[in-house]
DNA sequence: TTAAGTGCAAATATTTTGCTGTCAC
DNA sequence: GTGACAGCAAAATATTTGCACTTAA
């Protein structure tokens, strides 16, 4: 069953409150959808789910809220190698960055954390004297299932 | 002065020919633009430059040619952290993958090659049993110039 | 010759903006 | 009470599709 929007305030909501951002009913709903998503959602999917909880929510409000969250660095915007059109996907920014792998055959998205990735980012910061705010590593290819015969 | 389109056939053109792809006048022009670009170009910029050499070229032909090149793995499609709208940027696929760093203040794009990046990709292939076809690592942040006081 | 490619027009997809009324604090 | 926010309509941006004509091989 869909999660009630009266659920315990999530981390996103707490983070916005801490920054003194006004929390409207609509924002709470959208935050809840993003927070409790079991997969990467695009704007249209977020809108659809938010409307189940609050049918009056407008598409524009979803876009404005996503932009707000992105501006505060609370969510990451993914392209997932543009596997299905040019839409973007969103996920709450994790403690530790991870890599997204998109299977070009089955379309599944896999995630992977890696010390080497963390080291690479530190190397970039040091060698290029570049202060990293946000990073995105996406790869497209074939997963085990799709490579194996059958 | 703009490069004449009668220039020596570039690698892109050779690669398409080798694959038995038909080379039209328009394709040769677009290939030349992409090949000789000194920076990352989006579709509109490619169209503009192509039209200087052949005013009749249509926007659609540019998109179709870019899609063709992407399908054959001859160019890479970049987002450059969506610094200016949602357009895509293109570059001829290099021998060795590199990282793109986008400065959020001055908008400059920096490139960086790294052994660690190569190792990371090998690690992904091994640990995740995932065969990588294409990869993209983009970071957004602040370059030396923009971090320093003045 | 003929399958593949081009230009044109129109459509689609995604995201943004202007404005007026509403609500969180 | 008031400045920030929501909804609606419309626009802007980026890319794709259908179709009749043209061209590379």
PDB file of N, CA, C and O (backbone and C1' of nucleotides) in Angstrom, chain A residues 22 24 26-27 56-58 60-61 64 86, chain D residues 2-10 15-16:
ATOM      1  N   UNK A  22      10.793  26.957   3.914  1.00  0.00           N
ATOM      2  CA  UNK A  22       9.381  26.769   4.243  1.00  0.00           C
ATOM      3  C   UNK A  22       8.870  25.429   3.719  1.00  0.00           C
ATOM      4  O   UNK A  22       9.131  25.045   2.585  1.00  0.00           O
ATOM      5  N   UNK A  24       5.797  23.372   2.690  1.00  0.00           N
ATOM      6  CA  UNK A  24       4.373  23.337   2.365  1.00  0.00           C
ATOM      7  C   UNK A  24       3.904  21.889   2.350  1.00  0.00           C
ATOM      8  O   UNK A  24       4.713  20.958   2.323  1.00  0.00           O
ATOM      9  N   UNK A  26       2.526  20.403  -0.108  1.00  0.00           N
ATOM     10  CA  UNK A  26       2.962  19.769  -1.356  1.00  0.00           C
ATOM     11  C   UNK A  26       4.421  19.316  -1.274  1.00  0.00           C
ATOM     12  O   UNK A  26       4.768  18.223  -1.722  1.00  0.00           O
ATOM     13  N   UNK A  27       5.264  20.166  -0.708  1.00  0.00           N
ATOM     14  CA  UNK A  27       6.673  19.787  -0.599  1.00  0.00           C
ATOM     15  C   UNK A  27       6.845  18.550   0.254  1.00  0.00           C
ATOM     16  O   UNK A  27       7.614  17.657  -0.078  1.00  0.00           O
ATOM     17  N   UNK A  56      -4.084  17.277  -6.151  1.00  0.00           N
ATOM     18  CA  UNK A  56      -4.017  18.635  -6.680  1.00  0.00           C
ATOM     19  C   UNK A  56      -2.624  19.076  -7.079  1.00  0.00           C
ATOM     20  O   UNK A  56      -2.451  20.119  -7.687  1.00  0.00           O
ATOM     21  N   UNK A  57      -1.628  18.281  -6.722  1.00  0.00           N
ATOM     22  CA  UNK A  57      -0.241  18.700  -6.978  1.00  0.00           C
ATOM     23  C   UNK A  57       0.044  18.883  -8.461  1.00  0.00           C
ATOM     24  O   UNK A  57      -0.321  18.052  -9.278  1.00  0.00           O
ATOM     25  N   UNK A  58       0.710  19.975  -8.775  1.00  0.00           N
ATOM     26  CA  UNK A  58       1.000  20.320 -10.166  1.00  0.00           C
ATOM     27  C   UNK A  58       2.398  19.853 -10.562  1.00  0.00           C
ATOM     28  O   UNK A  58       3.311  19.825  -9.741  1.00  0.00           O
ATOM     29  N   UNK A  60       4.520  21.451 -12.228  1.00  0.00           N
ATOM     30  CA  UNK A  60       5.490  22.530 -12.008  1.00  0.00           C
ATOM     31  C   UNK A  60       6.040  22.507 -10.581  1.00  0.00           C
ATOM     32  O   UNK A  60       7.220  22.777 -10.367  1.00  0.00           O
ATOM     33  N   UNK A  61       5.190  22.185  -9.640  1.00  0.00           N
ATOM     34  CA  UNK A  61       5.636  22.139  -8.254  1.00  0.00           C
ATOM     35  C   UNK A  61       6.669  21.031  -8.054  1.00  0.00           C
ATOM     36  O   UNK A  61       7.629  21.186  -7.296  1.00  0.00           O
ATOM     37  N   UNK A  64       9.865  22.383  -9.459  1.00  0.00           N
ATOM     38  CA  UNK A  64      10.448  23.409  -8.588  1.00  0.00           C
ATOM     39  C   UNK A  64      11.026  22.801  -7.325  1.00  0.00           C
ATOM     40  O   UNK A  64      12.079  23.231  -6.848  1.00  0.00           O
ATOM     41  N   UNK A  86      15.388  11.455 -22.662  1.00  0.00           N
ATOM     42  CA  UNK A  86      16.340  12.392 -22.072  1.00  0.00           C
ATOM     43  C   UNK A  86      15.938  12.833 -20.676  1.00  0.00           C
ATOM     44  O   UNK A  86      16.421  13.817 -20.152  1.00  0.00           O
TER      45      UNK A  86
ATOM     46  P    DT D   2       2.111  43.764   6.089  1.00  0.00           P
ATOM     47  O5'  DT D   2       2.987  42.571   5.490  1.00  0.00           O
ATOM     48  C5'  DT D   2       4.127  42.097   6.188  1.00  0.00           C
ATOM     49  C4'  DT D   2       4.763  40.975   5.381  1.00  0.00           C
ATOM     50  C3'  DT D   2       4.815  41.248   3.866  1.00  0.00           C
ATOM     51  O3'  DT D   2       6.003  40.691   3.353  1.00  0.00           O
ATOM     52  C1'  DT D   2       3.728  39.242   4.250  1.00  0.00           C
ATOM     53  P    DG D   3       7.045  41.594   2.572  1.00  0.00           P
ATOM     54  O5'  DG D   3       8.134  40.488   2.211  1.00  0.00           O
ATOM     55  C5'  DG D   3       8.673  39.659   3.248  1.00  0.00           C
ATOM     56  C4'  DG D   3       8.658  38.210   2.798  1.00  0.00           C
ATOM     57  C3'  DG D   3       9.219  37.974   1.396  1.00  0.00           C
ATOM     58  O3'  DG D   3       9.930  36.735   1.437  1.00  0.00           O
ATOM     59  C1'  DG D   3       7.011  37.149   1.495  1.00  0.00           C
ATOM     60  P    DA D   4      10.819  36.262   0.229  1.00  0.00           P
ATOM     61  O5'  DA D   4      10.414  34.717   0.123  1.00  0.00           O
ATOM     62  C5'  DA D   4      10.311  33.941   1.310  1.00  0.00           C
ATOM     63  C4'  DA D   4       9.347  32.801   1.067  1.00  0.00           C
ATOM     64  C3'  DA D   4       9.685  31.981  -0.178  1.00  0.00           C
ATOM     65  O3'  DA D   4       9.478  30.621   0.157  1.00  0.00           O
ATOM     66  C1'  DA D   4       7.471  32.756  -0.330  1.00  0.00           C
ATOM     67  P    DC D   5       9.812  29.494  -0.856  1.00  0.00           P
ATOM     68  O5'  DC D   5       8.374  29.043  -1.365  1.00  0.00           O
ATOM     69  C5'  DC D   5       7.423  28.583  -0.398  1.00  0.00           C
ATOM     70  C4'  DC D   5       6.120  28.250  -1.067  1.00  0.00           C
ATOM     71  C3'  DC D   5       6.263  27.367  -2.309  1.00  0.00           C
ATOM     72  O3'  DC D   5       5.382  26.270  -2.158  1.00  0.00           O
ATOM     73  C1'  DC D   5       4.882  29.221  -2.746  1.00  0.00           C
ATOM     74  P    DA D   6       5.254  25.128  -3.217  1.00  0.00           P
ATOM     75  O5'  DA D   6       3.808  25.389  -3.826  1.00  0.00           O
ATOM     76  C5'  DA D   6       2.666  25.261  -2.986  1.00  0.00           C
ATOM     77  C4'  DA D   6       1.406  25.363  -3.814  1.00  0.00           C
ATOM     78  C3'  DA D   6       1.407  24.455  -5.048  1.00  0.00           C
ATOM     79  O3'  DA D   6       0.139  23.810  -5.143  1.00  0.00           O
ATOM     80  C1'  DA D   6       1.194  26.759  -5.700  1.00  0.00           C
ATOM     81  P    DG D   7      -0.128  22.748  -6.259  1.00  0.00           P
ATOM     82  O5'  DG D   7      -0.919  23.618  -7.328  1.00  0.00           O
ATOM     83  C5'  DG D   7      -2.173  24.175  -6.976  1.00  0.00           C
ATOM     84  C4'  DG D   7      -2.702  24.989  -8.136  1.00  0.00           C
ATOM     85  C3'  DG D   7      -2.794  24.218  -9.453  1.00  0.00           C
ATOM     86  O3'  DG D   7      -4.079  24.477 -10.016  1.00  0.00           O
ATOM     87  C1'  DG D   7      -1.534  26.212  -9.745  1.00  0.00           C
ATOM     88  P    DC D   8      -4.668  23.535 -11.155  1.00  0.00           P
ATOM     89  O5'  DC D   8      -4.597  24.495 -12.439  1.00  0.00           O
ATOM     90  C5'  DC D   8      -5.272  25.755 -12.397  1.00  0.00           C
ATOM     91  C4'  DC D   8      -4.713  26.649 -13.493  1.00  0.00           C
ATOM     92  C3'  DC D   8      -4.569  25.955 -14.852  1.00  0.00           C
ATOM     93  O3'  DC D   8      -5.393  26.620 -15.796  1.00  0.00           O
ATOM     94  C1'  DC D   8      -2.670  27.292 -14.322  1.00  0.00           C
ATOM     95  P    DA D   9      -5.616  25.974 -17.243  1.00  0.00           P
ATOM     96  O5'  DA D   9      -4.800  27.000 -18.153  1.00  0.00           O
ATOM     97  C5'  DA D   9      -4.849  28.397 -17.853  1.00  0.00           C
ATOM     98  C4'  DA D   9      -3.791  29.100 -18.669  1.00  0.00           C
ATOM     99  C3'  DA D   9      -3.609  28.514 -20.072  1.00  0.00           C
ATOM    100  O3'  DA D   9      -3.506  29.571 -21.016  1.00  0.00           O
ATOM    101  C1'  DA D   9      -1.545  28.520 -18.943  1.00  0.00           C
ATOM    102  P    DA D  10      -3.385  29.285 -22.599  1.00  0.00           P
ATOM    103  O5'  DA D  10      -2.056  30.027 -23.032  1.00  0.00           O
ATOM    104  C5'  DA D  10      -1.416  30.962 -22.155  1.00  0.00           C
ATOM    105  C4'  DA D  10       0.082  30.888 -22.355  1.00  0.00           C
ATOM    106  C3'  DA D  10       0.498  30.420 -23.753  1.00  0.00           C
ATOM    107  O3'  DA D  10       1.296  31.424 -24.370  1.00  0.00           O
ATOM    108  C1'  DA D  10       1.741  29.280 -22.060  1.00  0.00           C
ATOM    109  P    DT D  15      19.508  17.811 -27.573  1.00  0.00           P
ATOM    110  O5'  DT D  15      18.386  16.949 -28.305  1.00  0.00           O
ATOM    111  C5'  DT D  15      17.509  16.149 -27.497  1.00  0.00           C
ATOM    112  C4'  DT D  15      16.429  15.530 -28.342  1.00  0.00           C
ATOM    113  C3'  DT D  15      16.920  14.776 -29.571  1.00  0.00           C
ATOM    114  O3'  DT D  15      16.616  13.397 -29.371  1.00  0.00           O
ATOM    115  C1'  DT D  15      14.985  16.069 -30.051  1.00  0.00           C
ATOM    116  P    DT D  16      16.847  12.292 -30.473  1.00  0.00           P
ATOM    117  O5'  DT D  16      15.386  12.168 -31.119  1.00  0.00           O
ATOM    118  C5'  DT D  16      14.271  11.956 -30.260  1.00  0.00           C
ATOM    119  C4'  DT D  16      13.024  11.780 -31.091  1.00  0.00           C
ATOM    120  C3'  DT D  16      13.165  10.778 -32.246  1.00  0.00           C
ATOM    121  O3'  DT D  16      12.091   9.857 -32.103  1.00  0.00           O
ATOM    122  C1'  DT D  16      12.267  12.833 -33.027  1.00  0.00           C
TER     123       DT D  16
END
